[in-house]
Short mmCIF file of C-alpha atoms in Angstrom, two decimals:
data_model
loop_
_atom_site.label_atom_id
_atom_site.label_comp_id
_atom_site.label_asym_id
_atom_site.label_seq_id
_atom_site.Cartn_x
_atom_site.Cartn_y
_atom_site.Cartn_z
CA MET A 83 -10.84 -28.56 25.64
CA ASN A 84 -11.61 -32.25 25.08
CA THR A 85 -11.26 -32.34 21.30
CA ARG A 86 -9.45 -35.56 20.41
CA ILE A 87 -7.03 -35.54 17.46
CA ALA A 88 -5.39 -38.64 16.01
CA ILE A 89 -2.13 -38.04 14.16
CA ILE A 90 -0.95 -40.69 11.72
CA GLY A 91 2.83 -40.89 11.56
CA SER A 92 5.59 -39.36 13.67
CA GLY A 93 7.87 -37.56 11.23
CA PHE A 94 8.95 -33.96 11.67
CA SER A 95 5.68 -32.48 10.42
CA ALA A 96 3.55 -34.78 12.58
CA LEU A 97 5.60 -34.10 15.71
CA SER A 98 5.50 -30.37 15.00
CA ALA A 99 1.71 -30.37 14.63
CA ALA A 100 1.32 -32.53 17.73
CA CYS A 101 3.24 -30.02 19.83
CA TYR A 102 1.23 -27.03 18.60
CA LEU A 103 -2.11 -28.78 19.01
CA ALA A 104 -1.30 -30.06 22.50
CA ARG A 105 -0.13 -26.60 23.51
CA ASP A 106 -3.49 -25.23 22.39
CA GLY A 107 -5.45 -27.71 24.49
CA TYR A 108 -6.19 -30.58 22.10
CA LYS A 109 -5.93 -34.19 23.27
CA VAL A 110 -3.41 -35.58 20.81
CA THR A 111 -2.48 -39.20 20.13
CA ILE A 112 0.19 -40.16 17.59
CA PHE A 113 -0.04 -43.53 15.81
CA GLU A 114 3.29 -44.65 14.32
CA LYS A 115 3.42 -47.89 12.28
CA ASN A 116 7.13 -48.49 12.95
CA ASN A 117 8.63 -49.38 16.31
CA THR A 118 10.51 -46.10 16.61
CA ILE A 119 9.38 -42.55 15.92
CA GLY A 120 10.79 -40.08 13.42
CA GLY A 121 9.38 -41.24 10.10
CA ARG A 122 12.11 -40.93 7.47
CA ALA A 123 14.44 -39.52 10.12
CA ARG A 124 14.95 -42.77 11.96
CA GLN A 125 18.31 -44.07 13.13
CA LEU A 126 20.34 -47.24 12.58
CA LYS A 127 22.57 -48.43 15.42
CA LYS A 128 24.86 -51.42 14.98
CA ASP A 129 28.16 -52.60 16.52
CA GLY A 130 28.93 -49.19 18.02
CA PHE A 131 28.05 -47.25 14.86
CA THR A 132 25.17 -44.78 14.54
CA PHE A 133 23.69 -43.71 11.20
CA ASP A 134 20.91 -41.27 10.36
CA ILE A 135 18.71 -43.30 8.02
CA GLY A 136 17.13 -40.20 6.48
CA PRO A 137 18.10 -36.50 6.55
CA THR A 138 21.74 -35.70 7.26
CA TRP A 139 21.87 -31.97 6.41
CA TYR A 140 20.92 -29.38 9.03
CA TRP A 141 20.17 -26.15 7.20
CA MET A 142 18.09 -23.10 8.14
CA PRO A 143 18.75 -23.18 11.90
CA ASP A 144 16.50 -20.14 12.29
CA VAL A 145 13.47 -22.30 11.41
CA PHE A 146 14.34 -24.75 14.19
CA GLU A 147 14.88 -21.84 16.58
CA ARG A 148 11.51 -20.35 15.64
CA PHE A 149 9.79 -23.70 16.24
CA PHE A 150 11.22 -24.20 19.72
CA ALA A 151 10.74 -20.51 20.58
CA ASP A 152 7.00 -21.00 20.07
CA PHE A 153 7.16 -23.15 23.21
CA GLY A 154 9.53 -20.96 25.18
CA LYS A 155 12.44 -23.24 24.34
CA HIS A 156 15.66 -23.21 22.34
CA PRO A 157 17.37 -26.02 20.40
CA SER A 158 20.24 -25.86 22.91
CA ASP A 159 17.80 -26.97 25.61
CA TYR A 160 17.80 -30.34 23.87
CA TYR A 161 20.83 -30.83 21.65
CA GLN A 162 24.25 -29.41 20.87
CA LEU A 163 24.67 -27.82 17.45
CA GLU A 164 28.00 -27.38 15.67
CA LYS A 165 28.60 -25.33 12.53
CA LEU A 166 30.61 -27.39 10.07
CA SER A 167 33.90 -25.95 8.94
CA PRO A 168 34.23 -26.60 6.07
CA ALA A 169 30.58 -27.12 5.10
CA TYR A 170 31.27 -29.66 2.35
CA SER A 171 33.47 -30.58 -0.60
CA VAL A 172 32.60 -31.31 -4.22
CA TYR A 173 34.72 -33.71 -6.31
CA PHE A 174 34.97 -33.20 -10.08
CA ALA A 175 37.84 -35.57 -10.90
CA LYS A 176 40.60 -37.56 -9.21
CA ASP A 177 42.15 -35.45 -6.43
CA ASP A 178 40.27 -32.48 -7.89
CA PHE A 179 37.70 -30.92 -5.62
CA ILE A 180 36.35 -27.59 -4.42
CA THR A 181 35.79 -27.07 -0.72
CA ILE A 182 32.99 -24.81 0.45
CA GLU A 183 34.04 -23.11 3.66
CA ASP A 184 31.94 -21.83 6.55
CA THR A 185 31.67 -18.11 5.69
CA LEU A 186 30.65 -16.21 2.58
CA GLY A 187 33.97 -14.33 2.63
CA LYS A 188 35.96 -17.56 2.39
CA ILE A 189 33.62 -18.92 -0.29
CA CYS A 190 34.14 -15.74 -2.33
CA GLU A 191 37.90 -16.32 -2.16
CA THR A 192 37.40 -19.87 -3.44
CA PHE A 193 35.23 -18.67 -6.32
CA GLU A 194 37.74 -15.97 -7.24
CA LYS A 195 40.57 -18.52 -7.46
CA GLU A 196 38.42 -20.71 -9.68
CA GLU A 197 37.11 -17.91 -11.92
CA PRO A 198 38.58 -14.40 -11.65
CA GLY A 199 35.83 -11.83 -11.23
CA SER A 200 33.29 -14.36 -9.98
CA SER A 201 33.43 -13.25 -6.34
CA GLN A 202 31.67 -9.96 -7.06
CA LYS A 203 29.00 -11.80 -9.05
CA LEU A 204 28.61 -14.21 -6.18
CA LYS A 205 28.13 -11.44 -3.63
CA LYS A 206 25.39 -9.93 -5.79
CA PHE A 207 23.76 -13.33 -6.34
CA ILE A 208 23.76 -14.14 -2.61
CA ALA A 209 22.46 -10.67 -1.71
CA ASN A 210 19.42 -11.34 -3.91
CA ALA A 211 19.15 -14.85 -2.45
CA GLN A 212 19.16 -13.37 1.05
CA HIS A 213 16.34 -11.02 0.13
CA ASN A 214 14.37 -14.00 -1.22
CA TYR A 215 15.14 -15.88 1.99
CA ASP A 216 13.76 -13.03 4.09
CA VAL A 217 10.61 -12.96 1.99
CA ALA A 218 10.10 -16.72 1.74
CA ILE A 219 11.33 -18.29 4.96
CA LYS A 220 10.27 -15.48 7.26
CA ASP A 221 6.87 -14.94 5.63
CA LEU A 222 5.55 -16.80 2.57
CA VAL A 223 6.20 -20.36 3.73
CA TYR A 224 4.18 -19.65 6.87
CA ARG A 225 1.05 -19.28 4.73
CA PRO A 226 -1.25 -22.31 4.37
CA GLY A 227 -1.52 -22.58 0.58
CA VAL A 228 -5.26 -21.90 0.58
CA SER A 229 -5.30 -19.11 -2.00
CA PRO A 230 -3.07 -17.77 -4.79
CA PHE A 231 -3.41 -14.35 -3.19
CA GLU A 232 -1.13 -15.53 -0.38
CA LEU A 233 1.75 -15.05 -2.82
CA MET A 234 0.64 -11.56 -3.83
CA THR A 235 2.52 -9.11 -1.62
CA PRO A 236 4.11 -5.79 -2.63
CA VAL A 237 7.49 -7.52 -2.49
CA THR A 238 6.58 -10.62 -4.50
CA ILE A 239 4.81 -8.58 -7.18
CA LYS A 240 8.13 -6.85 -7.79
CA LYS A 241 9.75 -10.28 -8.03
CA LEU A 242 7.26 -11.89 -10.44
CA ASP A 243 9.98 -12.41 -13.03
CA GLN A 244 11.74 -14.69 -10.53
CA PHE A 245 8.80 -17.08 -10.60
CA PHE A 246 9.05 -17.45 -14.39
CA SER A 247 12.79 -17.67 -14.80
CA THR A 248 14.77 -20.61 -13.41
CA ILE A 249 17.72 -21.17 -11.13
CA LYS A 250 19.72 -22.63 -14.00
CA LYS A 251 19.14 -19.60 -16.25
CA ASP A 252 20.15 -17.19 -13.51
CA VAL A 253 23.26 -19.12 -12.54
CA ARG A 254 24.47 -19.76 -16.09
CA LYS A 255 23.93 -16.12 -17.05
CA GLU A 256 26.47 -15.00 -14.46
CA PHE A 257 28.83 -17.95 -13.97
CA LYS A 258 30.59 -19.43 -16.99
CA ASN A 259 32.74 -21.83 -14.99
CA GLU A 260 30.95 -25.18 -15.12
CA ARG A 261 32.19 -26.29 -11.69
CA LEU A 262 30.99 -23.15 -9.92
CA ALA A 263 27.66 -23.32 -11.75
CA LYS A 264 27.09 -26.90 -10.56
CA ILE A 265 27.82 -25.90 -6.97
CA LEU A 266 25.30 -23.05 -7.17
CA GLU A 267 22.70 -25.35 -8.73
CA PHE A 268 23.19 -28.06 -6.12
CA PRO A 269 21.09 -26.64 -3.21
CA VAL A 270 17.81 -26.70 -5.14
CA LEU A 271 18.15 -30.48 -5.44
CA PHE A 272 16.86 -30.47 -1.85
CA LEU A 273 13.59 -29.17 -3.33
CA GLY A 274 13.32 -32.29 -5.44
CA ALA A 275 13.49 -30.75 -8.91
CA LYS A 276 16.04 -29.98 -11.61
CA PRO A 277 17.62 -26.49 -11.59
CA ASP A 278 16.07 -25.84 -15.02
CA ASN A 279 12.62 -26.57 -13.60
CA THR A 280 12.95 -24.62 -10.35
CA PRO A 281 11.85 -20.95 -10.20
CA SER A 282 14.57 -18.38 -9.61
CA PHE A 283 12.86 -17.31 -6.40
CA TYR A 284 14.13 -20.51 -4.80
CA SER A 285 17.65 -19.07 -4.83
CA PHE A 286 16.95 -18.58 -1.12
CA MET A 287 18.41 -22.10 -0.83
CA ASN A 288 21.76 -20.61 -1.90
CA TYR A 289 21.57 -18.16 0.98
CA ALA A 290 20.80 -21.04 3.35
CA ASP A 291 23.94 -22.71 2.00
CA PHE A 292 26.48 -19.89 1.62
CA GLY A 293 24.97 -17.22 3.85
CA ILE A 294 23.93 -19.21 6.93
CA GLY A 295 25.90 -22.42 6.65
CA THR A 296 25.68 -26.13 7.40
CA PHE A 297 25.34 -27.52 10.91
CA HIS A 298 25.50 -30.86 12.70
CA PRO A 299 23.58 -31.84 15.82
CA LYS A 300 25.83 -33.81 18.17
CA LYS A 301 24.87 -37.52 17.90
CA GLY A 302 23.07 -36.89 14.62
CA MET A 303 19.82 -35.57 13.17
CA TYR A 304 17.83 -38.02 15.27
CA GLU A 305 18.57 -35.80 18.25
CA VAL A 306 16.11 -33.31 16.75
CA VAL A 307 13.45 -36.03 16.65
CA LEU A 308 14.17 -36.90 20.29
CA ALA A 309 13.98 -33.22 21.22
CA MET A 310 10.58 -32.89 19.59
CA GLU A 311 9.41 -36.10 21.26
CA GLN A 312 10.49 -34.76 24.66
CA LEU A 313 8.66 -31.50 24.00
CA ALA A 314 5.54 -33.31 22.79
CA LEU A 315 5.43 -35.59 25.82
CA SER A 316 5.86 -32.61 28.15
CA LEU A 317 2.79 -31.07 26.49
CA GLY A 318 0.70 -34.18 27.06
CA VAL A 319 0.91 -35.87 23.65
CA HIS A 320 0.42 -39.65 23.68
CA ILE A 321 2.71 -41.54 21.30
CA LYS A 322 1.91 -45.10 20.25
CA THR A 323 4.46 -47.02 18.15
CA GLY A 324 3.86 -50.28 16.30
CA GLN A 325 0.38 -48.99 15.44
CA SER A 326 -0.55 -49.34 11.78
CA VAL A 327 -3.61 -47.33 10.78
CA ASP A 328 -5.46 -49.09 7.97
CA LYS A 329 -8.79 -47.21 7.86
CA ILE A 330 -10.17 -43.72 8.40
CA ASN A 331 -13.88 -44.00 9.09
CA VAL A 332 -16.28 -41.30 7.88
CA GLU A 333 -19.98 -40.71 8.51
CA ASP A 334 -21.99 -37.85 7.02
CA ASN A 335 -18.79 -36.52 5.39
CA THR A 336 -17.13 -36.20 8.81
CA VAL A 337 -14.29 -38.20 10.38
CA THR A 338 -15.50 -40.41 13.23
CA SER A 339 -12.66 -42.81 13.99
CA ILE A 340 -9.59 -44.67 12.80
CA ARG A 341 -8.79 -48.36 12.78
CA ALA A 342 -5.32 -49.20 14.09
CA ASN A 343 -4.08 -52.77 14.50
CA GLY A 344 -7.66 -53.96 14.09
CA GLU A 345 -9.06 -51.70 16.83
CA THR A 346 -11.51 -48.89 16.00
CA ILE A 347 -10.88 -45.76 18.08
CA ALA A 348 -13.12 -42.68 18.03
CA PHE A 349 -11.62 -39.24 17.38
CA ASP A 350 -12.98 -35.78 16.66
CA GLY A 351 -10.38 -35.15 13.99
CA VAL A 352 -7.61 -36.91 12.10
CA LEU A 353 -4.36 -35.40 10.88
CA SER A 354 -2.10 -37.46 8.65
CA GLY A 355 1.62 -36.89 8.56
CA ALA A 356 1.95 -40.10 6.55
CA ASP A 357 2.25 -40.19 2.78
CA TYR A 358 -0.66 -38.15 1.36
CA HIS A 359 -1.46 -40.60 -1.44
CA HIS A 360 -1.40 -43.54 0.98
CA THR A 361 -3.60 -41.72 3.49
CA GLU A 362 -6.30 -41.21 0.90
CA THR A 363 -6.35 -44.97 0.24
CA LEU A 364 -7.45 -45.36 3.89
CA LEU A 365 -10.69 -43.63 2.90
CA ASP A 366 -13.59 -45.04 0.94
CA GLN A 367 -13.24 -44.09 -2.73
CA SER A 368 -15.93 -41.38 -2.64
CA TYR A 369 -14.03 -39.42 0.03
CA ARG A 370 -10.73 -39.23 -1.84
CA GLN A 371 -9.82 -35.80 -3.23
CA TYR A 372 -7.20 -36.81 -5.77
CA SER A 373 -7.41 -39.56 -8.40
CA GLU A 374 -4.63 -41.98 -9.28
CA ASN A 375 -4.29 -40.05 -12.52
CA TYR A 376 -3.66 -36.85 -10.54
CA TRP A 377 -0.73 -38.44 -8.70
CA LYS A 378 0.71 -39.99 -11.86
CA LYS A 379 0.91 -36.57 -13.51
CA LYS A 380 2.79 -34.92 -10.63
CA VAL A 381 6.54 -34.37 -10.60
CA PHE A 382 7.92 -36.28 -7.66
CA ALA A 383 11.22 -35.74 -5.98
CA PRO A 384 13.71 -38.59 -6.38
CA SER A 385 13.92 -41.79 -4.47
CA SER A 386 17.34 -42.85 -3.21
CA LEU A 387 19.61 -45.82 -2.91
CA LEU A 388 21.34 -45.42 0.45
CA PHE A 389 24.18 -47.38 1.99
CA TYR A 390 25.19 -47.25 5.65
CA VAL A 391 28.78 -48.41 5.82
CA ALA A 392 31.06 -49.12 8.77
CA PHE A 393 34.80 -48.82 8.04
CA ASP A 394 37.53 -50.23 10.28
CA LYS A 395 39.83 -47.24 9.69
CA LYS A 396 39.68 -43.45 9.40
CA LEU A 397 39.23 -42.13 5.87
CA ILE A 398 41.19 -39.37 4.14
CA ASN A 399 40.48 -36.69 1.52
CA VAL A 400 36.82 -36.33 2.46
CA ASN A 401 34.76 -33.95 4.60
CA HIS A 402 31.69 -34.48 6.77
CA HIS A 403 29.59 -33.88 3.63
CA THR A 404 31.17 -34.73 0.27
CA LEU A 405 29.53 -34.59 -3.17
CA PHE A 406 30.75 -36.45 -6.23
CA PHE A 407 29.99 -34.55 -9.44
CA ASP A 408 32.59 -36.25 -11.62
CA VAL A 409 30.01 -37.54 -14.12
CA ASP A 410 27.38 -36.00 -16.40
CA PHE A 411 24.93 -34.07 -14.21
CA GLU A 412 22.48 -33.58 -17.10
CA LEU A 413 22.35 -37.27 -18.00
CA HIS A 414 21.69 -38.33 -14.41
CA ALA A 415 18.95 -35.69 -14.05
CA LYS A 416 17.36 -36.88 -17.30
CA GLU A 417 17.37 -40.46 -16.02
CA ILE A 418 15.56 -39.34 -12.87
CA TYR A 419 12.93 -36.99 -14.30
CA ASP A 420 12.58 -37.42 -18.07
CA THR A 421 13.27 -41.05 -18.97
CA PRO A 422 13.20 -42.82 -15.59
CA LYS A 423 15.76 -45.63 -15.36
CA TRP A 424 18.65 -46.76 -13.24
CA PRO A 425 21.38 -44.17 -13.90
CA THR A 426 24.15 -44.86 -16.35
CA ASP A 427 26.75 -43.04 -14.23
CA PRO A 428 25.23 -41.67 -11.04
CA LEU A 429 26.23 -38.61 -9.13
CA PHE A 430 26.35 -39.49 -5.47
CA TYR A 431 26.72 -37.94 -2.06
CA ALA A 432 28.56 -39.23 1.00
CA SER A 433 28.43 -38.21 4.63
CA PHE A 434 31.02 -39.11 7.24
CA PRO A 435 29.59 -37.79 10.51
CA SER A 436 32.31 -39.49 12.53
CA LEU A 437 34.78 -36.94 11.16
CA THR A 438 32.94 -34.36 13.24
CA ASP A 439 31.30 -36.44 15.94
CA ASN A 440 33.18 -39.19 17.77
CA SER A 441 29.95 -40.48 19.30
CA VAL A 442 28.79 -42.14 16.07
CA ALA A 443 31.65 -44.60 15.49
CA PRO A 444 34.20 -46.50 17.61
CA GLU A 445 37.59 -44.84 17.99
CA GLY A 446 39.75 -45.12 14.89
CA GLN A 447 36.82 -46.18 12.70
CA GLU A 448 34.46 -44.35 10.36
CA ALA A 449 30.73 -44.23 9.70
CA GLY A 450 29.83 -43.53 6.09
CA ILE A 451 26.46 -42.82 4.48
CA PHE A 452 26.28 -42.97 0.67
CA LEU A 453 23.29 -41.75 -1.35
CA ILE A 454 22.46 -42.13 -5.03
CA PRO A 455 19.38 -40.17 -6.23
CA LEU A 456 17.03 -42.37 -8.30
CA ALA A 457 13.78 -42.02 -10.16
CA PRO A 458 10.89 -43.18 -7.97
CA GLY A 459 9.11 -46.37 -8.95
CA LEU A 460 12.14 -48.23 -10.29
CA GLU A 461 12.70 -51.96 -9.95
CA ASP A 462 14.66 -52.58 -6.76
CA THR A 463 16.60 -55.83 -6.34
CA PRO A 464 19.55 -56.97 -4.18
CA GLU A 465 21.55 -57.46 -7.38
CA LEU A 466 21.01 -53.86 -8.50
CA ARG A 467 21.91 -52.54 -5.06
CA ALA A 468 25.15 -54.56 -5.08
CA LEU A 469 26.00 -53.44 -8.62
CA TYR A 470 25.62 -49.75 -7.77
CA PHE A 471 27.50 -50.05 -4.51
CA ASP A 472 30.45 -51.50 -6.41
CA LYS A 473 30.18 -48.68 -8.97
CA ILE A 474 30.31 -45.84 -6.47
CA ILE A 475 32.91 -47.41 -4.17
CA ALA A 476 35.27 -47.94 -7.10
CA ARG A 477 34.84 -44.30 -8.09
CA PHE A 478 35.15 -43.19 -4.47
CA GLU A 479 38.46 -45.00 -4.10
CA ASN A 480 39.82 -43.54 -7.33
CA LEU A 481 38.62 -39.97 -6.72
CA THR A 482 39.85 -39.77 -3.13
CA SER A 483 43.07 -41.77 -3.69
CA GLN A 484 42.50 -44.40 -1.03
CA THR A 485 41.40 -48.02 -0.77
CA VAL A 486 38.38 -48.74 1.40
CA LYS A 487 36.52 -51.78 0.05
CA ASN A 488 38.56 -54.23 2.11
CA ASN A 489 38.03 -52.10 5.22
CA ILE A 490 34.26 -52.51 5.34
CA ILE A 491 33.02 -54.09 8.56
CA PHE A 492 29.41 -54.15 7.41
CA LYS A 493 27.01 -52.31 5.14
CA GLU A 494 23.23 -51.95 5.13
CA SER A 495 21.15 -50.60 2.27
CA PHE A 496 17.82 -48.79 1.89
CA CYS A 497 16.03 -48.21 -1.42
CA VAL A 498 12.69 -47.95 -3.23
CA LYS A 499 11.16 -51.09 -1.68
CA ASP A 500 12.08 -49.91 1.81
CA PHE A 501 10.56 -46.46 1.30
CA ILE A 502 7.33 -48.18 0.27
CA GLN A 503 7.38 -50.77 3.03
CA ASP A 504 8.48 -48.54 5.92
CA TYR A 505 6.77 -45.26 4.97
CA ASN A 506 4.03 -46.22 2.48
CA SER A 507 5.80 -43.77 0.19
CA TYR A 508 4.22 -43.18 -3.23
CA LYS A 509 6.43 -45.02 -5.76
CA GLY A 510 9.09 -45.13 -3.06
CA ASN A 511 9.92 -41.43 -3.35
CA ALA A 512 12.30 -40.12 -0.71
CA TYR A 513 11.52 -36.39 -0.56
CA GLY A 514 7.89 -35.91 -1.58
CA MET A 515 6.62 -33.74 -4.42
CA ALA A 516 9.05 -31.47 -6.23
CA ASN A 517 8.74 -27.71 -5.80
CA THR A 518 8.29 -26.76 -9.44
CA LEU A 519 6.39 -23.63 -10.52
CA LEU A 520 3.15 -25.57 -11.00
CA GLN A 521 3.58 -27.42 -7.69
CA THR A 522 4.23 -24.43 -5.43
CA ALA A 523 2.13 -23.10 -2.54
CA PHE A 524 -1.62 -23.19 -3.34
CA LEU A 525 -0.94 -25.60 -6.26
CA ARG A 526 0.15 -28.40 -3.91
CA PRO A 527 -2.25 -30.91 -2.28
CA LYS A 528 -4.24 -29.16 0.42
CA LEU A 529 -3.68 -29.24 4.17
CA LYS A 530 -7.44 -29.64 4.72
CA SER A 531 -9.57 -32.24 2.98
CA LYS A 532 -12.10 -30.76 0.57
CA LYS A 533 -14.42 -33.77 0.99
CA VAL A 534 -14.16 -34.83 4.63
CA ASN A 535 -14.74 -32.60 7.63
CA ASN A 536 -12.03 -32.70 10.32
CA LEU A 537 -9.51 -34.50 8.11
CA TYR A 538 -6.16 -32.79 7.60
CA PHE A 539 -2.76 -33.49 6.08
CA THR A 540 0.79 -32.35 6.76
CA GLY A 541 4.26 -33.10 5.44
CA GLN A 542 6.30 -33.07 2.27
CA LEU A 543 3.48 -33.71 -0.23
CA THR A 544 1.61 -30.62 0.91
CA VAL A 545 2.77 -27.09 1.79
CA PRO A 546 5.42 -25.75 2.01
CA GLY A 547 7.21 -28.78 0.48
CA PRO A 548 10.20 -31.14 0.84
CA GLY A 549 12.85 -30.86 3.53
CA VAL A 550 13.11 -30.83 7.31
CA PRO A 551 12.56 -27.07 7.93
CA PRO A 552 9.49 -27.02 5.65
CA SER A 553 8.14 -30.04 7.54
CA LEU A 554 8.36 -28.17 10.85
CA ILE A 555 6.50 -25.29 9.22
CA SER A 556 3.90 -27.61 7.69
CA GLY A 557 3.04 -28.91 11.14
CA LYS A 558 2.51 -25.38 12.41
CA LEU A 559 0.38 -24.39 9.43
CA VAL A 560 -1.98 -27.32 9.74
CA SER A 561 -2.33 -26.88 13.51
CA GLU A 562 -3.41 -23.28 12.90
CA LEU A 563 -5.97 -24.42 10.31
CA ILE A 564 -7.39 -26.95 12.78
CA LYS A 565 -7.56 -24.37 15.54
CA LYS A 566 -9.17 -21.82 13.21
CA HIS A 567 -11.76 -24.37 12.06
CA HIS A 568 -12.74 -25.40 15.57
CA THR A 569 -12.84 -21.81 16.77
CA LEU A 570 -15.27 -21.04 13.93
CA ILE A 571 -17.44 -24.06 14.81
CA ASN A 572 -17.52 -23.08 18.47
CA TYR A 573 -18.43 -19.51 17.53
CA GLU A 574 -21.25 -20.66 15.24
CA SER A 575 -22.56 -22.97 17.96
CA ALA A 576 -22.67 -20.09 20.40
CA ILE A 577 -24.80 -17.78 18.23
#
């Protein structure tokens, strides 16, 4: 096969698609605007410290295993995976936190201590979440979002009520303890929406959390990117970095070429793993599927203010992943989704990978990643970044009973402007489009252009949605659509 496919971007979904297409005989070339691959999952290295710029949570290891198995490989062929024990901690006040351990049995014990009788409720809740996981992650998310009938199976018809109730309703009905409820509502934040706007069916995220657990790839999440790059190269994929695509050329409603760094290069098909909205701006107006008004009306996942901080000492009273829920969850959510503004008192998350992995910081020192969820599209200035760093570090010191501000060797930040500049991200969002009821499956932007032949999309603004595992799946789904389309064309040409 000599069919030439250009892929714009080199994030997880783009790399996934590249591997599948190359395996199936396509001539694949990746064009990445930045100087390193990985999209949002790039890496920062400085003075002996290593930080994952983007994703830091490794959930759903079975999805990674399924991806590599499609090529006769296993994650362990490329990187070393460690299950975190404990998985994470959640702070609610000074020296007051709940630690989530590495097995459901231990987590049940924790719940029972916090709220007598809650462990039995938790077991029932997670059993239902596991069933949803089996239905969703092993089946539904591997469907391309072409038709509403994809969701209509004997199992999902029985679960229709779970598409019209919400995570928050289900959790609050069973768990009266506010702290436990917040912990159970937390995983759906990875889907980019509030718990009261996320269908109950998405409780499968709770099974990913409590039932399967949280993992860490040795040397960081970027090792997964490097593994996929190694696989792609072995399959014959060409990867070009520092190549900014600024035009997709179309003739007779069919892709003919792209323009990268001023050079026009002919291709038989184009697949974009870049921001969907941005990709459509590379087309002449008449070939765009979705208007600006369409995008404005969509619910987007948050942006983030991130800090990458090097400390000259080891820290105490924290775990590899630590969440800080000591302020009003509802107010912060409102200031992200309902009345977008810089948060009054932000929840935040911190990761200290050097607690687990001594390869990411010099001996006796600590690498810290701090994240504040923000509404996309906010004003982003150095002064605001500095103000919010001071806010969360002061709280961090108080909550964990330690002083750290004078132990900072350096800090780097990443926020709305950077998401726009580095990833062409719509309004600087960090996670794509939220998985609300009206933005699920066939209701998301399509993998295949409705207006341009041989133009396809993949990644977090299309199906299945936000997150690293869904991105791997998105790449597989679009590769299958491309293969199906070309098989049909070849068949029609032959008759």
